[in-house]
Short mmCIF file of C-alpha atoms and ligand atoms in Angstrom, two decimals:
data_model
loop_
_atom_site.label_atom_id
_atom_site.label_comp_id
_atom_site.label_asym_id
_atom_site.label_seq_id
_atom_site.Cartn_x
_atom_site.Cartn_y
_atom_site.Cartn_z
CA MET A 1 -46.28 -200.02 -56.61
CA LYS A 2 -45.19 -203.71 -54.32
CA THR A 3 -41.93 -202.64 -53.79
CA VAL A 4 -38.93 -204.50 -51.50
CA ASP A 5 -39.25 -201.70 -49.19
CA ASN A 6 -42.63 -202.72 -48.67
CA TYR A 7 -41.92 -206.36 -47.60
CA ASN A 8 -39.70 -208.34 -44.46
CA PHE A 9 -37.71 -210.48 -45.72
CA ALA A 10 -36.59 -211.64 -42.03
CA GLY A 11 -36.53 -216.07 -41.79
CA LYS A 12 -37.66 -216.02 -45.69
CA LYS A 13 -35.88 -217.29 -48.56
CA ALA A 14 -36.37 -214.14 -51.68
CA LEU A 15 -35.91 -216.15 -55.03
CA VAL A 16 -34.04 -212.62 -57.20
CA ARG A 17 -34.20 -212.68 -60.93
CA VAL A 18 -31.31 -210.09 -61.37
CA ASP A 19 -30.33 -209.39 -65.00
CA PHE A 20 -26.52 -209.94 -64.52
CA ASN A 21 -25.93 -210.00 -68.34
CA VAL A 22 -22.37 -209.30 -67.93
CA PRO A 23 -19.50 -208.71 -70.69
CA LEU A 24 -17.14 -211.30 -70.11
CA ASP A 25 -13.82 -211.39 -71.44
CA LYS A 26 -11.80 -214.40 -73.38
CA GLU A 27 -10.25 -215.48 -70.17
CA TYR A 28 -13.85 -214.68 -67.95
CA ASN A 29 -13.12 -212.10 -67.11
CA ILE A 30 -15.87 -208.77 -66.32
CA THR A 31 -15.10 -205.97 -68.51
CA ASP A 32 -17.59 -203.82 -67.76
CA ASP A 33 -19.67 -204.81 -63.41
CA THR A 34 -22.25 -201.79 -64.23
CA ARG A 35 -25.43 -204.64 -63.79
CA ILE A 36 -23.72 -206.35 -61.28
CA ARG A 37 -22.79 -203.20 -59.06
CA ALA A 38 -26.78 -202.07 -59.31
CA ALA A 39 -28.74 -205.12 -57.53
CA VAL A 40 -26.44 -204.63 -54.54
CA PRO A 41 -28.89 -202.60 -52.85
CA THR A 42 -31.77 -204.92 -53.32
CA ILE A 43 -29.85 -207.88 -52.12
CA LYS A 44 -28.45 -205.81 -48.83
CA LYS A 45 -31.53 -204.71 -47.90
CA ILE A 46 -33.19 -208.40 -48.19
CA LEU A 47 -29.75 -209.75 -45.96
CA ALA A 48 -29.95 -206.92 -43.48
CA ASP A 49 -34.27 -207.89 -42.70
CA GLY A 50 -32.69 -211.66 -41.95
CA GLY A 51 -33.43 -213.05 -45.16
CA ALA A 52 -31.40 -215.98 -47.47
CA VAL A 53 -31.11 -214.73 -51.12
CA ILE A 54 -31.81 -216.58 -54.28
CA LEU A 55 -30.16 -215.29 -57.13
CA MET A 56 -30.94 -216.02 -61.22
CA SER A 57 -30.50 -214.46 -64.24
CA HIS A 58 -29.31 -215.85 -68.06
CA LEU A 59 -26.37 -214.85 -69.18
CA GLY A 60 -25.74 -213.67 -73.33
CA ARG A 61 -27.75 -215.72 -75.49
CA PRO A 62 -27.44 -220.16 -75.15
CA LYS A 63 -28.02 -222.15 -78.49
CA THR A 64 -28.12 -225.44 -77.33
CA GLY A 65 -27.81 -225.99 -73.71
CA PRO A 66 -24.41 -225.34 -71.35
CA GLU A 67 -21.65 -222.74 -72.64
CA GLU A 68 -18.74 -222.38 -70.54
CA LYS A 69 -18.73 -219.12 -71.87
CA TYR A 70 -22.07 -217.95 -71.02
CA SER A 71 -20.76 -220.08 -66.94
CA LEU A 72 -22.90 -217.62 -64.32
CA LYS A 73 -19.88 -219.61 -62.41
CA HIS A 74 -17.31 -216.55 -63.72
CA LEU A 75 -19.26 -214.12 -61.36
CA VAL A 76 -18.97 -215.80 -58.12
CA ASN A 77 -15.23 -214.30 -57.13
CA ARG A 78 -17.32 -211.11 -58.41
CA LEU A 79 -19.93 -211.54 -55.78
CA SER A 80 -18.01 -213.08 -53.28
CA ALA A 81 -15.90 -209.92 -52.84
CA GLU A 82 -18.91 -207.35 -52.91
CA PHE A 83 -20.91 -208.84 -49.92
CA GLY A 84 -18.00 -210.39 -47.91
CA THR A 85 -19.32 -213.52 -47.81
CA THR A 86 -19.07 -217.16 -50.24
CA VAL A 87 -21.40 -217.23 -52.65
CA LYS A 88 -22.96 -220.98 -53.36
CA PHE A 89 -22.96 -222.03 -56.37
CA ALA A 90 -25.72 -224.30 -57.78
CA PRO A 91 -24.49 -225.67 -61.36
CA ASP A 92 -27.26 -226.77 -62.75
CA CYS A 93 -29.97 -224.16 -61.52
CA ILE A 94 -32.87 -226.74 -61.03
CA GLY A 95 -32.80 -230.14 -59.95
CA ASP A 96 -32.28 -232.50 -56.74
CA GLU A 97 -28.62 -230.41 -55.75
CA ALA A 98 -29.74 -227.10 -56.63
CA VAL A 99 -33.72 -227.73 -54.30
CA ALA A 100 -30.51 -229.26 -51.98
CA LEU A 101 -28.38 -225.75 -51.74
CA ALA A 102 -31.61 -223.88 -51.70
CA GLN A 103 -32.87 -225.72 -48.79
CA GLY A 104 -29.90 -225.10 -46.39
CA LEU A 105 -30.04 -221.36 -46.64
CA GLN A 106 -29.70 -219.84 -43.63
CA PRO A 107 -30.32 -216.56 -42.66
CA GLY A 108 -27.48 -213.89 -44.60
CA ASP A 109 -26.88 -216.26 -47.31
CA ILE A 110 -26.59 -216.13 -51.42
CA LEU A 111 -27.35 -218.87 -53.77
CA LEU A 112 -26.33 -217.80 -57.09
CA LEU A 113 -28.19 -220.91 -59.93
CA GLU A 114 -26.39 -221.63 -63.37
CA ASN A 115 -27.23 -219.57 -66.28
CA LEU A 116 -31.35 -220.29 -67.06
CA ARG A 117 -31.03 -220.13 -70.64
CA PHE A 118 -29.05 -223.57 -70.71
CA TYR A 119 -33.00 -224.81 -70.65
CA LYS A 120 -35.46 -223.47 -73.15
CA GLU A 121 -37.85 -223.67 -71.50
CA GLU A 122 -36.94 -220.20 -69.57
CA GLU A 123 -37.46 -218.02 -72.83
CA LYS A 124 -40.13 -220.56 -73.49
CA GLY A 125 -42.28 -219.52 -70.60
CA ASP A 126 -42.94 -222.75 -69.46
CA PRO A 127 -45.15 -222.85 -66.40
CA ALA A 128 -43.36 -226.24 -65.27
CA PHE A 129 -39.48 -225.00 -65.44
CA ALA A 130 -41.19 -222.06 -63.97
CA GLU A 131 -42.13 -223.98 -61.26
CA LYS A 132 -39.27 -225.89 -60.30
CA LEU A 133 -37.63 -222.39 -59.66
CA ALA A 134 -40.51 -220.68 -57.51
CA SER A 135 -40.42 -223.79 -55.27
CA PHE A 136 -36.54 -222.17 -54.39
CA GLY A 137 -38.36 -219.45 -52.45
CA ASP A 138 -40.83 -217.98 -50.37
CA VAL A 139 -40.96 -214.60 -52.14
CA TYR A 140 -40.07 -213.75 -55.52
CA VAL A 141 -38.15 -209.86 -56.27
CA ASN A 142 -37.97 -208.82 -59.41
CA ASP A 143 -34.95 -206.86 -59.86
CA ALA A 144 -34.31 -207.67 -63.70
CA PHE A 145 -35.32 -204.69 -66.00
CA GLY A 146 -32.71 -205.09 -68.79
CA THR A 147 -34.40 -208.00 -69.57
CA ALA A 148 -38.22 -206.61 -68.27
CA HIS A 149 -39.38 -206.31 -72.20
CA ARG A 150 -38.97 -210.47 -72.24
CA GLU A 151 -42.43 -212.56 -70.70
CA HIS A 152 -39.74 -215.55 -69.67
CA ALA A 153 -39.90 -218.34 -66.80
CA SER A 154 -38.36 -216.58 -64.31
CA THR A 155 -39.16 -212.81 -65.75
CA ALA A 156 -42.92 -213.09 -65.51
CA VAL A 157 -44.26 -216.99 -65.31
CA VAL A 158 -42.66 -217.34 -62.32
CA ALA A 159 -44.79 -214.28 -60.22
CA ARG A 160 -47.60 -216.80 -60.40
CA TYR A 161 -46.76 -219.23 -58.13
CA PHE A 162 -46.66 -216.12 -55.69
CA PRO A 163 -49.85 -214.52 -55.28
CA LYS A 164 -49.34 -212.76 -52.34
CA ASP A 165 -45.32 -212.47 -52.25
CA LYS A 166 -44.06 -210.84 -55.76
CA VAL A 167 -41.96 -207.49 -54.72
CA THR A 168 -40.09 -205.60 -57.72
CA GLY A 169 -35.96 -204.24 -56.64
CA TYR A 170 -34.78 -200.71 -56.65
CA VAL A 171 -33.33 -201.37 -59.52
CA MET A 172 -36.41 -201.97 -61.08
CA GLN A 173 -38.31 -199.59 -59.70
CA ALA A 174 -35.47 -195.91 -60.18
CA GLU A 175 -35.65 -197.43 -64.41
CA LEU A 176 -38.64 -196.84 -64.36
CA ASP A 177 -38.98 -193.65 -62.70
CA ASN A 178 -36.39 -192.21 -64.81
CA ALA A 179 -37.28 -193.26 -67.29
CA ARG A 180 -41.22 -192.44 -67.07
CA ARG A 181 -40.19 -189.18 -66.59
CA VAL A 182 -38.20 -188.64 -70.48
CA LEU A 183 -41.53 -191.03 -71.74
CA GLU A 184 -44.42 -188.20 -70.38
CA ASN A 185 -41.86 -185.04 -70.23
CA ALA A 186 -38.94 -184.56 -73.39
CA GLU A 187 -38.39 -181.30 -74.61
CA ARG A 188 -37.49 -181.10 -77.54
CA PRO A 189 -35.55 -181.43 -80.24
CA TYR A 190 -35.97 -185.43 -79.17
CA THR A 191 -33.37 -187.52 -80.63
CA ALA A 192 -33.00 -191.55 -80.65
CA ILE A 193 -29.56 -192.86 -80.98
CA MET A 194 -29.97 -196.34 -82.24
CA GLY A 195 -27.26 -198.67 -82.49
CA GLY A 196 -25.56 -202.30 -81.74
CA ALA A 197 -26.12 -206.20 -82.95
CA LYS A 198 -29.48 -206.69 -81.69
CA ILE A 199 -31.58 -205.50 -85.09
CA SER A 200 -34.53 -207.99 -85.12
CA ASP A 201 -35.21 -206.68 -81.85
CA LYS A 202 -34.78 -203.27 -82.05
CA ILE A 203 -35.50 -202.89 -85.62
CA LEU A 204 -39.57 -203.16 -84.66
CA ILE A 205 -39.26 -200.68 -81.44
CA ILE A 206 -38.13 -197.66 -84.17
CA GLU A 207 -41.75 -197.56 -85.67
CA LYS A 208 -43.12 -196.48 -82.31
CA LEU A 209 -40.49 -194.00 -82.34
CA LEU A 210 -40.97 -192.63 -84.81
CA ASP A 211 -44.22 -191.17 -83.49
CA ARG A 212 -42.37 -189.25 -80.99
CA VAL A 213 -38.65 -188.34 -81.88
CA ASP A 214 -37.21 -185.48 -83.94
CA ASN A 215 -34.23 -187.34 -85.38
CA LEU A 216 -33.61 -191.14 -85.54
CA ILE A 217 -29.81 -191.88 -85.64
CA ILE A 218 -28.70 -194.46 -86.88
CA GLY A 219 -25.36 -196.07 -86.71
CA GLY A 220 -23.44 -199.63 -85.22
CA GLY A 221 -24.71 -203.45 -86.95
CA MET A 222 -27.99 -202.39 -87.59
CA SER A 223 -27.43 -199.32 -90.10
CA TYR A 224 -26.29 -201.93 -92.82
CA THR A 225 -30.03 -203.50 -93.04
CA PHE A 226 -30.87 -199.91 -94.09
CA VAL A 227 -27.53 -198.94 -96.55
CA LYS A 228 -28.91 -202.38 -98.01
CA ALA A 229 -32.58 -202.03 -98.43
CA ASP A 230 -32.08 -198.05 -99.86
CA GLY A 231 -30.15 -200.24 -102.70
CA GLY A 232 -26.38 -200.20 -100.83
CA GLN A 233 -23.51 -202.61 -102.12
CA ILE A 234 -23.10 -203.66 -97.91
CA GLY A 235 -20.42 -206.37 -98.50
CA SER A 236 -20.36 -208.60 -95.95
CA SER A 237 -20.78 -206.24 -92.53
CA LEU A 238 -23.76 -207.20 -90.50
CA VAL A 239 -27.64 -207.83 -92.00
CA GLU A 240 -30.93 -208.97 -91.34
CA ASN A 241 -31.77 -209.89 -95.15
CA ASP A 242 -35.77 -210.89 -93.57
CA LYS A 243 -35.69 -207.18 -92.14
CA LEU A 244 -34.78 -205.46 -96.02
CA ASP A 245 -38.88 -204.68 -95.80
CA LEU A 246 -38.60 -203.45 -92.54
CA ALA A 247 -35.96 -201.36 -93.43
CA SER A 248 -37.64 -199.48 -96.47
CA ARG A 249 -40.92 -199.15 -95.25
CA LEU A 250 -39.39 -197.33 -92.08
CA ILE A 251 -37.67 -194.44 -93.85
CA ALA A 252 -40.75 -193.88 -95.83
CA MET A 253 -43.11 -193.84 -92.82
CA ALA A 254 -40.07 -191.15 -91.33
CA LYS A 255 -40.14 -189.07 -94.42
CA ASP A 256 -43.97 -189.26 -94.00
CA LYS A 257 -44.10 -188.05 -90.41
CA GLY A 258 -42.03 -186.11 -90.57
CA VAL A 259 -38.62 -187.50 -89.01
CA GLN A 260 -35.50 -186.84 -89.76
CA ILE A 261 -33.65 -190.71 -90.03
CA MET A 262 -30.06 -190.31 -90.67
CA ILE A 263 -28.32 -193.30 -91.86
CA PRO A 264 -24.28 -193.26 -92.44
CA VAL A 265 -22.88 -191.70 -95.52
CA ASP A 266 -19.44 -193.66 -95.00
CA SER A 267 -18.63 -196.19 -93.08
CA VAL A 268 -14.74 -197.42 -91.44
CA ILE A 269 -14.25 -200.76 -92.94
CA ALA A 270 -12.40 -203.45 -92.41
CA ASP A 271 -11.42 -206.92 -94.75
CA ALA A 272 -11.85 -209.23 -91.34
CA PHE A 273 -13.63 -209.27 -87.88
CA SER A 274 -10.86 -207.76 -85.55
CA ASN A 275 -8.73 -205.57 -84.71
CA GLU A 276 -5.95 -206.42 -86.63
CA ALA A 277 -7.58 -206.62 -89.91
CA ASN A 278 -6.99 -203.61 -92.56
CA VAL A 279 -8.78 -201.16 -92.59
CA ASP A 280 -9.97 -198.46 -95.02
CA THR A 281 -13.29 -195.93 -94.78
CA CYS A 282 -15.93 -195.36 -97.85
CA LEU A 283 -19.39 -194.29 -98.49
CA SER A 284 -21.68 -197.04 -96.69
CA HIS A 285 -23.59 -197.53 -100.14
CA HIS A 286 -20.52 -198.71 -101.78
CA ILE A 287 -18.82 -201.29 -99.55
CA PRO A 288 -16.65 -203.74 -101.72
CA GLU A 289 -17.09 -207.62 -101.33
CA ASN A 290 -15.51 -209.47 -98.37
CA TRP A 291 -15.38 -206.14 -96.63
CA MET A 292 -17.92 -205.26 -93.31
CA GLY A 293 -18.54 -201.90 -92.15
CA LEU A 294 -17.86 -201.78 -88.51
CA ASP A 295 -17.97 -197.88 -87.44
CA ILE A 296 -19.41 -195.27 -89.53
CA GLY A 297 -17.08 -193.29 -91.00
CA PRO A 298 -15.95 -189.62 -90.57
CA THR A 299 -18.35 -188.21 -92.05
CA ALA A 300 -21.24 -189.90 -90.35
CA ARG A 301 -19.32 -188.59 -87.18
CA GLU A 302 -19.65 -184.94 -88.11
CA GLN A 303 -22.95 -185.35 -89.14
CA TYR A 304 -24.28 -187.16 -86.46
CA ALA A 305 -23.02 -184.96 -83.32
CA ASP A 306 -23.77 -181.33 -84.70
CA VAL A 307 -27.64 -183.16 -84.36
CA ILE A 308 -26.86 -184.75 -81.04
CA ARG A 309 -25.40 -181.16 -79.82
CA ASN A 310 -28.95 -179.55 -80.70
CA SER A 311 -31.34 -181.89 -78.73
CA LYS A 312 -32.77 -181.33 -75.27
CA THR A 313 -33.23 -185.07 -75.09
CA ILE A 314 -31.02 -188.13 -76.31
CA LEU A 315 -32.24 -192.08 -75.94
CA TRP A 316 -28.77 -193.67 -76.89
CA ASN A 317 -29.10 -197.41 -77.79
CA GLY A 318 -26.05 -199.78 -78.87
CA PRO A 319 -22.75 -198.72 -80.22
CA MET A 320 -22.04 -196.46 -83.32
CA GLY A 321 -19.41 -199.54 -83.84
CA VAL A 322 -16.85 -202.37 -83.16
CA PHE A 323 -15.93 -200.15 -79.54
CA GLU A 324 -14.26 -203.51 -78.03
CA MET A 325 -12.14 -202.80 -80.59
CA SER A 326 -9.35 -199.63 -80.48
CA ASN A 327 -10.09 -199.18 -84.48
CA PHE A 328 -13.64 -199.27 -84.21
CA SER A 329 -14.65 -196.93 -80.81
CA VAL A 330 -14.46 -193.72 -82.12
CA GLY A 331 -17.61 -193.04 -83.55
CA THR A 332 -19.30 -194.12 -80.55
CA GLU A 333 -17.26 -191.46 -78.76
CA PHE A 334 -17.17 -188.99 -80.70
CA VAL A 335 -20.79 -189.29 -80.56
CA ALA A 336 -20.42 -190.17 -77.23
CA ASP A 337 -18.73 -185.99 -76.86
CA ALA A 338 -21.66 -184.83 -78.61
CA VAL A 339 -23.58 -186.33 -76.24
CA MET A 340 -22.15 -185.21 -73.14
CA GLU A 341 -22.01 -181.83 -74.43
CA ALA A 342 -25.17 -181.52 -75.19
CA THR A 343 -26.00 -183.21 -71.25
CA SER A 344 -23.86 -179.55 -70.40
CA ARG A 345 -25.65 -177.56 -71.89
CA GLY A 346 -28.85 -178.54 -70.31
CA ALA A 347 -29.94 -181.85 -72.49
CA TYR A 348 -31.68 -184.70 -70.77
CA SER A 349 -29.83 -187.67 -71.61
CA LEU A 350 -30.70 -191.42 -71.22
CA ILE A 351 -27.90 -194.43 -72.16
CA GLY A 352 -29.05 -197.75 -71.99
CA GLY A 353 -28.03 -201.20 -73.00
CA GLY A 354 -25.36 -203.52 -71.95
CA ASP A 355 -22.79 -202.58 -73.69
CA SER A 356 -23.42 -199.06 -74.78
CA ALA A 357 -22.75 -199.32 -70.29
CA ALA A 358 -19.71 -200.00 -71.45
CA ALA A 359 -18.72 -197.62 -73.46
CA VAL A 360 -20.05 -195.00 -71.74
CA ASN A 361 -17.78 -196.27 -68.83
CA GLN A 362 -15.02 -197.50 -70.41
CA MET A 363 -14.60 -193.42 -71.82
CA GLY A 364 -15.82 -192.16 -68.26
CA TYR A 365 -18.63 -190.50 -68.79
CA THR A 366 -21.02 -192.11 -66.86
CA ASP A 367 -20.95 -188.84 -64.02
CA LYS A 368 -20.91 -186.63 -67.21
CA VAL A 369 -24.67 -187.59 -69.25
CA SER A 370 -27.80 -187.52 -67.00
CA TYR A 371 -28.65 -191.43 -66.52
CA VAL A 372 -27.10 -194.14 -67.78
CA SER A 373 -29.92 -197.25 -67.87
CA THR A 374 -28.73 -200.66 -66.92
CA GLY A 375 -31.81 -202.15 -69.94
CA GLY A 376 -31.41 -201.84 -73.95
CA GLY A 377 -33.81 -203.27 -75.39
CA ALA A 378 -36.11 -202.97 -72.02
CA LEU A 379 -35.80 -199.39 -72.63
CA LEU A 380 -36.98 -199.34 -75.91
CA GLU A 381 -39.76 -200.77 -74.69
CA TYR A 382 -40.31 -198.71 -72.46
CA MET A 383 -39.79 -195.19 -73.67
CA GLU A 384 -42.09 -196.93 -76.76
CA GLY A 385 -44.93 -197.33 -74.39
CA LYS A 386 -45.47 -200.41 -74.35
CA THR A 387 -46.01 -202.42 -70.53
CA LEU A 388 -43.06 -204.05 -69.90
CA PRO A 389 -44.39 -207.69 -69.04
CA GLY A 390 -41.77 -208.05 -66.07
CA VAL A 391 -42.78 -205.33 -64.20
CA ALA A 392 -47.26 -206.32 -65.01
CA ALA A 393 -46.23 -209.78 -63.51
CA ILE A 394 -45.63 -208.00 -60.06
CA GLU A 395 -48.07 -205.25 -60.58
CA ARG A 396 -51.45 -207.52 -61.64
CA ASP A 397 -53.04 -209.74 -59.00
CA ASP A 398 -54.73 -211.94 -61.70
CA TYR A 399 -50.88 -211.96 -63.84
N1 ADP B 1 -21.23 -202.65 -87.24
C1 ADP B 1 -21.31 -203.57 -86.45
N2 ADP B 1 -21.16 -204.20 -86.72
C2 ADP B 1 -21.31 -205.77 -86.64
N3 ADP B 1 -20.96 -205.72 -84.56
C3 ADP B 1 -21.19 -203.95 -84.35
C4 ADP B 1 -21.33 -203.41 -84.72
N4 ADP B 1 -21.46 -202.44 -84.64
C5 ADP B 1 -21.32 -202.59 -82.74
N5 ADP B 1 -22.07 -203.96 -82.86
C6 ADP B 1 -21.70 -204.82 -82.09
O1 ADP B 1 -22.54 -204.76 -80.97
C7 ADP B 1 -23.29 -205.30 -79.92
C8 ADP B 1 -23.40 -204.54 -78.93
O2 ADP B 1 -24.91 -204.60 -79.68
P1 ADP B 1 -26.32 -204.53 -78.39
O3 ADP B 1 -26.74 -205.38 -77.98
O4 ADP B 1 -27.61 -204.35 -79.32
O5 ADP B 1 -26.39 -202.69 -77.28
P2 ADP B 1 -26.37 -202.70 -76.02
O6 ADP B 1 -26.06 -204.50 -75.28
O7 ADP B 1 -25.81 -201.18 -75.46
O8 ADP B 1 -28.22 -202.50 -76.06
C9 ADP B 1 -21.96 -204.38 -79.85
O9 ADP B 1 -20.82 -205.65 -78.97
C10 ADP B 1 -21.09 -204.25 -80.39
O10 ADP B 1 -19.64 -204.18 -80.80
O1 X15 B 2 -28.31 -207.30 -72.34
C1 X15 B 2 -29.86 -207.17 -72.40
O2 X15 B 2 -30.60 -206.33 -73.59
P1 X15 B 2 -29.52 -205.26 -74.56
O3 X15 B 2 -28.63 -205.86 -75.23
O4 X15 B 2 -31.03 -204.30 -74.57
O5 X15 B 2 -29.30 -203.80 -72.88
C2 X15 B 2 -30.55 -208.02 -71.37
O6 X15 B 2 -29.48 -209.00 -70.72
C3 X15 B 2 -31.64 -209.02 -72.47
O7 X15 B 2 -30.71 -209.45 -72.83
P2 X15 B 2 -31.37 -210.84 -74.38
O8 X15 B 2 -32.01 -209.11 -75.72
O9 X15 B 2 -30.41 -211.49 -74.53
O10 X15 B 2 -32.85 -211.16 -73.67
#
């Protein structure tokens, strides 16, 4: 492996792709800094060698250019405090100002570039955009495990401009080492728990996981696409209508493969997406019009906890409900409790994803599970046996 440990950064400018896609509240305070803390050792290694660091990341999923709530400037104070230096900020990730700031960097300096996704070229993997980013550094470091499943300009394409000087960081190495252990040696019963809101990304992964797991537990916003596909009435719950056929096929496929697929029998419902909304409980197949499922219900909780407690390997990505709101956090807490209990009895529990890590931290369980990964989708894709583009771009000489 080409890693930061085998590279001397003295006198070099390191272009470091990190995953600083952290949750922010309405006042733009960081509500969970797991991904920032994770990136610190790599940055410190570069600085200790006598290098300078140019940090680049995305934040959220901006659709049409710059937006205040997706600005990485909200992270500057946190980073400056962490490193005991004033972290410089380029308010545009490319262009004259960024060029001048990068050129002026001295050993020990840190520059943070504005959100790469303010340019559509980032997600398109545009080579000209990647080349502009590449011009800032002498060496490319990819430490963004959470985004390693994306073949974007900054996560993969940029590596082409550093044929000899490209390495992975400590986050990437630790994550891959840990995930590989589970991938190659999962004790049974093996249970995957999937939830959250990124349905179209994660539903595709289920098919591959069906070849590996004994139980597949579905919760969170993803549930209602399955409930609707199964003929249920889901009110105004989150749904991806173009994935209904796929959801039906997955239910049938699980039966064929002898995998127990679990969809929440009941849900906590609300008449608005708010903690102040009216709240009730009902069967997930009979959610009234204009009400939405925002958490798994009391029966589903018990059923899920039962299966989890009896598992020997647990892979969990995505909260069971809108855990950020106290009225809809019980399902996630229940599942977290069961994961913790199974772990204390010797199971290996791997929990991944920005929001999932935040949920586990919020409950104080981080040290009571086997490993908390900074990646959600990336972890799942790796666990289905895929080569991650962000890793391939570093490892392959011909990328
Ligand atoms: N039933 C639901 N309806 C709408 N959103 C939900 C529901 N359940 C969970 N969510 C939201 O899903 C988000 C996390 O999804 P996701 O990004 O897929 O997870 P992770 O970041 O852990 O990979 C959380 O913000 C949570 O509020
Ligand atoms: O938060 C992330 O992934 P996750 O929600 O799967 O944990 C990563 O930063 C990737 O973000 P993306 O799914 O918008 O490419």
